[in-house]
């Protein structure tokens, strides 16, 4: 059975996904923090040499890739773009050719990627190289929170582009957009999103558990999702619908 590669595997949604997938599949985790003795390979997605070393340890053929690693908007804008967009793109471009016929790429985006604005910039950023993306981020003077929105909006578009590009090889690509999730990253979202996380809980009653997002990612990776590609699945406990309804006059 071909193995699934999961980034961000040491914590939160990624760790929950590794636990879930491991019940039926070989899984290899990649993470900047790999505890000694854990099955996770140490890999900083922002460091090309670190990614190259990790790639050398991965099988030539894999069944799928889950892009889960990410940082919140409390980090500086360039760091947010380096991890969330450029790191994800680096590992995806490196592994896409290894994904077997019928496999899939599932990328964790965010509801933040659905915020309005930056559409033209995102289109240009996806056609730009890493240096130009970082130069634009500096010039645009984005806050970390704005960079988070842009990085996730770019992942939504990138996921759709991959779907079209990889379809001839029968490889699917989807994204998942969670609302707030109870992970170690949540306090950072609370700090960077100006009350949005707390407001979300007043609508939904609680935040998602990591397993609830991991199950969606696992489904999209699986053959059960064989006719689903190029779409974003919002997993937010109904938050988007409630927010839209409350905004109506
Ligand atoms: P987390 O902090 O628990 O896990 C993220 C993992 O990514 C960590 O293990 C971290 O070491 C790893 N990572 C960070 N930078 C890395 C790098 N440069 N190279 C390799 N690994 C790196 O966070 P959580 O909440 O599980 O987040 C997973 C994904 O879900 C992220 O992409 C995040 O943006 C997204 N998300 C999370 C939400 C939440 O409320 N927790 C809401 C919406 C989206």
mmCIF file of N, CA, C and O and ligand atoms in Angstrom, residues 8 10-13 31-33 43-46 68-71 79 83 108-110 148 152 178-181 183-186 189, ligand 1:
data_model
loop_
_atom_site.group_PDB
_atom_site.id
_atom_site.type_symbol
_atom_site.label_atom_id
_atom_site.label_comp_id
_atom_site.label_asym_id
_atom_site.label_seq_id
_atom_site.Cartn_x
_atom_site.Cartn_y
_atom_site.Cartn_z
ATOM 1 N N UNK A 8 3.166 19.099 8.904
ATOM 2 C CA UNK A 8 2.587 19.620 10.155
ATOM 3 C C UNK A 8 2.119 18.487 11.055
ATOM 4 O O UNK A 8 1.148 18.633 11.797
ATOM 5 N N UNK A 10 3.298 16.963 13.696
ATOM 6 C CA UNK A 10 3.623 16.804 15.121
ATOM 7 C C UNK A 10 2.601 17.422 16.057
ATOM 8 O O UNK A 10 2.721 17.265 17.278
ATOM 9 N N UNK A 11 1.617 18.121 15.537
ATOM 10 C CA UNK A 11 0.708 18.856 16.422
ATOM 11 C C UNK A 11 -0.666 19.016 15.771
ATOM 12 O O UNK A 11 -0.813 18.855 14.549
ATOM 13 N N UNK A 12 -1.649 19.294 16.596
ATOM 14 C CA UNK A 12 -2.960 19.736 16.126
ATOM 15 C C UNK A 12 -3.606 18.842 15.076
ATOM 16 O O UNK A 12 -3.694 17.613 15.221
ATOM 17 N N UNK A 13 -4.067 19.471 13.992
ATOM 18 C CA UNK A 13 -4.811 18.767 12.937
ATOM 19 C C UNK A 13 -3.920 17.701 12.274
ATOM 20 O O UNK A 13 -4.372 16.585 11.996
ATOM 21 N N UNK A 31 7.629 17.500 9.822
ATOM 22 C CA UNK A 31 7.357 18.657 10.681
ATOM 23 C C UNK A 31 8.687 19.280 11.094
ATOM 24 O O UNK A 31 9.701 18.602 11.213
ATOM 25 N N UNK A 32 8.622 20.589 11.314
ATOM 26 C CA UNK A 32 9.796 21.317 11.800
ATOM 27 C C UNK A 32 10.218 20.785 13.160
ATOM 28 O O UNK A 32 11.389 20.766 13.492
ATOM 29 N N UNK A 33 9.226 20.380 13.969
ATOM 30 C CA UNK A 33 9.511 19.809 15.286
ATOM 31 C C UNK A 33 9.239 18.314 15.233
ATOM 32 O O UNK A 33 8.077 17.908 15.193
ATOM 33 N N UNK A 43 11.680 18.371 9.243
ATOM 34 C CA UNK A 43 11.754 19.071 7.946
ATOM 35 C C UNK A 43 11.172 20.466 8.108
ATOM 36 O O UNK A 43 10.009 20.616 8.479
ATOM 37 N N UNK A 44 12.011 21.475 7.845
ATOM 38 C CA UNK A 44 11.512 22.846 7.831
ATOM 39 C C UNK A 44 11.148 23.183 6.388
ATOM 40 O O UNK A 44 12.031 23.294 5.523
ATOM 41 N N UNK A 45 9.869 23.356 6.135
ATOM 42 C CA UNK A 45 9.395 23.557 4.753
ATOM 43 C C UNK A 45 9.919 24.847 4.135
ATOM 44 O O UNK A 45 9.872 25.010 2.916
ATOM 45 N N UNK A 46 10.422 25.765 4.965
ATOM 46 C CA UNK A 46 10.931 27.029 4.424
ATOM 47 C C UNK A 46 12.405 26.925 4.015
ATOM 48 O O UNK A 46 12.951 27.893 3.486
ATOM 49 N N UNK A 68 -0.689 20.283 5.778
ATOM 50 C CA UNK A 68 -1.361 20.784 6.980
ATOM 51 C C UNK A 68 -0.518 21.851 7.697
ATOM 52 O O UNK A 68 -1.056 22.728 8.355
ATOM 53 N N UNK A 69 0.800 21.798 7.555
ATOM 54 C CA UNK A 69 1.675 22.723 8.290
ATOM 55 C C UNK A 69 1.285 24.170 8.024
ATOM 56 O O UNK A 69 0.943 24.538 6.897
ATOM 57 N N UNK A 70 1.348 24.980 9.051
ATOM 58 C CA UNK A 70 1.061 26.406 8.875
ATOM 59 C C UNK A 70 1.346 27.164 10.153
ATOM 60 O O UNK A 70 1.504 26.576 11.229
ATOM 61 N N UNK A 71 1.466 28.486 10.021
ATOM 62 C CA UNK A 71 1.609 29.353 11.185
ATOM 63 C C UNK A 71 0.509 30.412 11.135
ATOM 64 O O UNK A 71 -0.075 30.665 10.077
ATOM 65 N N UNK A 79 7.216 35.691 7.246
ATOM 66 C CA UNK A 79 7.274 34.323 7.777
ATOM 67 C C UNK A 79 5.977 33.574 7.431
ATOM 68 O O UNK A 79 5.991 32.409 7.056
ATOM 69 N N UNK A 83 6.007 30.120 5.193
ATOM 70 C CA UNK A 83 5.546 28.791 5.645
ATOM 71 C C UNK A 83 4.287 28.385 4.883
ATOM 72 O O UNK A 83 4.243 27.340 4.229
ATOM 73 N N UNK A 108 -4.793 22.155 3.707
ATOM 74 C CA UNK A 108 -5.613 22.844 4.699
ATOM 75 C C UNK A 108 -5.440 24.348 4.504
ATOM 76 O O UNK A 108 -4.347 24.892 4.674
ATOM 77 N N UNK A 109 -6.528 24.993 4.098
ATOM 78 C CA UNK A 109 -6.541 26.454 3.952
ATOM 79 C C UNK A 109 -7.171 27.023 5.228
ATOM 80 O O UNK A 109 -6.764 26.688 6.331
ATOM 81 N N UNK A 110 -8.196 27.852 5.103
ATOM 82 C CA UNK A 110 -8.843 28.449 6.285
ATOM 83 C C UNK A 110 -10.035 29.274 5.818
ATOM 84 O O UNK A 110 -10.049 29.775 4.688
ATOM 85 N N UNK A 148 -1.691 36.235 6.550
ATOM 86 C CA UNK A 148 -2.364 34.936 6.757
ATOM 87 C C UNK A 148 -3.535 34.796 5.775
ATOM 88 O O UNK A 148 -3.672 33.779 5.104
ATOM 89 N N UNK A 152 -3.665 32.036 2.668
ATOM 90 C CA UNK A 152 -4.705 31.000 2.586
ATOM 91 C C UNK A 152 -5.554 31.180 1.317
ATOM 92 O O UNK A 152 -5.982 30.215 0.709
ATOM 93 N N UNK A 178 -11.135 25.146 7.516
ATOM 94 C CA UNK A 178 -11.752 25.066 8.843
ATOM 95 C C UNK A 178 -12.040 26.460 9.401
ATOM 96 O O UNK A 178 -11.345 27.426 9.081
ATOM 97 N N UNK A 179 -13.059 26.541 10.266
ATOM 98 C CA UNK A 179 -13.164 27.669 11.191
ATOM 99 C C UNK A 179 -12.224 27.368 12.352
ATOM 100 O O UNK A 179 -11.335 26.519 12.220
ATOM 101 N N UNK A 180 -12.395 28.044 13.502
ATOM 102 C CA UNK A 180 -11.483 27.818 14.618
ATOM 103 C C UNK A 180 -11.458 26.351 15.078
ATOM 104 O O UNK A 180 -12.495 25.705 15.127
ATOM 105 N N UNK A 181 -10.256 25.873 15.388
ATOM 106 C CA UNK A 181 -10.046 24.478 15.805
ATOM 107 C C UNK A 181 -9.238 24.495 17.106
ATOM 108 O O UNK A 181 -8.274 25.266 17.221
ATOM 109 N N UNK A 183 -6.565 23.697 18.797
ATOM 110 C CA UNK A 183 -5.186 23.196 18.660
ATOM 111 C C UNK A 183 -4.259 24.188 19.375
ATOM 112 O O UNK A 183 -4.688 25.292 19.738
ATOM 113 N N UNK A 184 -2.987 23.845 19.512
ATOM 114 C CA UNK A 184 -2.060 24.792 20.153
ATOM 115 C C UNK A 184 -1.953 26.127 19.409
ATOM 116 O O UNK A 184 -1.486 27.115 19.966
ATOM 117 N N UNK A 185 -2.403 26.154 18.150
ATOM 118 C CA UNK A 185 -2.331 27.405 17.383
ATOM 119 C C UNK A 185 -3.491 28.360 17.697
ATOM 120 O O UNK A 185 -3.412 29.560 17.398
ATOM 121 N N UNK A 186 -4.551 27.848 18.321
ATOM 122 C CA UNK A 186 -5.765 28.664 18.496
ATOM 123 C C UNK A 186 -5.516 29.970 19.259
ATOM 124 O O UNK A 186 -6.019 31.023 18.839
ATOM 125 N N UNK A 189 -4.424 32.550 16.915
ATOM 126 C CA UNK A 189 -5.506 33.112 16.092
ATOM 127 C C UNK A 189 -6.326 34.094 16.927
ATOM 128 O O UNK A 189 -6.750 35.130 16.435
HETATM 129 P P1 LIG B 1 -0.471 23.482 15.078
HETATM 130 O O1 LIG B 1 0.464 24.575 15.464
HETATM 131 O O2 LIG B 1 -1.034 22.610 16.141
HETATM 132 O O3 LIG B 1 0.252 22.554 13.991
HETATM 133 C C1 LIG B 1 0.955 23.113 12.917
HETATM 134 C C2 LIG B 1 2.221 22.287 12.703
HETATM 135 O O4 LIG B 1 2.917 22.852 11.574
HETATM 136 C C3 LIG B 1 3.173 22.305 13.903
HETATM 137 O O5 LIG B 1 3.496 20.985 14.306
HETATM 138 C C4 LIG B 1 4.379 23.058 13.375
HETATM 139 O O6 LIG B 1 5.622 22.612 13.927
HETATM 140 C C5 LIG B 1 4.294 22.769 11.870
HETATM 141 N N1 LIG B 1 5.051 23.772 11.134
HETATM 142 C C6 LIG B 1 5.001 25.121 11.265
HETATM 143 N N2 LIG B 1 5.908 25.688 10.482
HETATM 144 C C7 LIG B 1 6.542 24.690 9.822
HETATM 145 C C8 LIG B 1 7.606 24.647 8.883
HETATM 146 N N3 LIG B 1 8.219 25.753 8.484
HETATM 147 N N4 LIG B 1 8.022 23.445 8.417
HETATM 148 C C9 LIG B 1 7.435 22.311 8.849
HETATM 149 N N5 LIG B 1 6.429 22.281 9.751
HETATM 150 C C10 LIG B 1 6.009 23.464 10.231
HETATM 151 O O7 LIG B 1 -1.630 24.153 14.229
HETATM 152 P P2 LIG B 1 -3.013 23.598 13.655
HETATM 153 O O8 LIG B 1 -4.059 24.427 14.259
HETATM 154 O O9 LIG B 1 -3.094 22.116 13.708
HETATM 155 O O10 LIG B 1 -2.889 24.090 12.144
HETATM 156 C C11 LIG B 1 -2.818 23.221 11.043
HETATM 157 C C12 LIG B 1 -3.285 23.980 9.826
HETATM 158 O O11 LIG B 1 -4.637 24.331 9.988
HETATM 159 C C13 LIG B 1 -2.538 25.293 9.558
HETATM 160 O O12 LIG B 1 -2.260 25.374 8.178
HETATM 161 C C14 LIG B 1 -3.523 26.361 9.987
HETATM 162 O O13 LIG B 1 -3.350 27.562 9.277
HETATM 163 C C15 LIG B 1 -4.834 25.683 9.648
HETATM 164 N N6 LIG B 1 -5.976 26.219 10.361
HETATM 165 C C16 LIG B 1 -6.034 26.126 11.719
HETATM 166 C C17 LIG B 1 -7.121 26.658 12.399
HETATM 167 C C18 LIG B 1 -7.225 26.620 13.904
HETATM 168 O O14 LIG B 1 -8.122 27.288 14.456
HETATM 169 N N7 LIG B 1 -6.372 25.884 14.617
HETATM 170 C C19 LIG B 1 -8.224 27.310 11.668
HETATM 171 C C20 LIG B 1 -8.065 27.311 10.233
HETATM 172 C C21 LIG B 1 -6.974 26.785 9.615
#
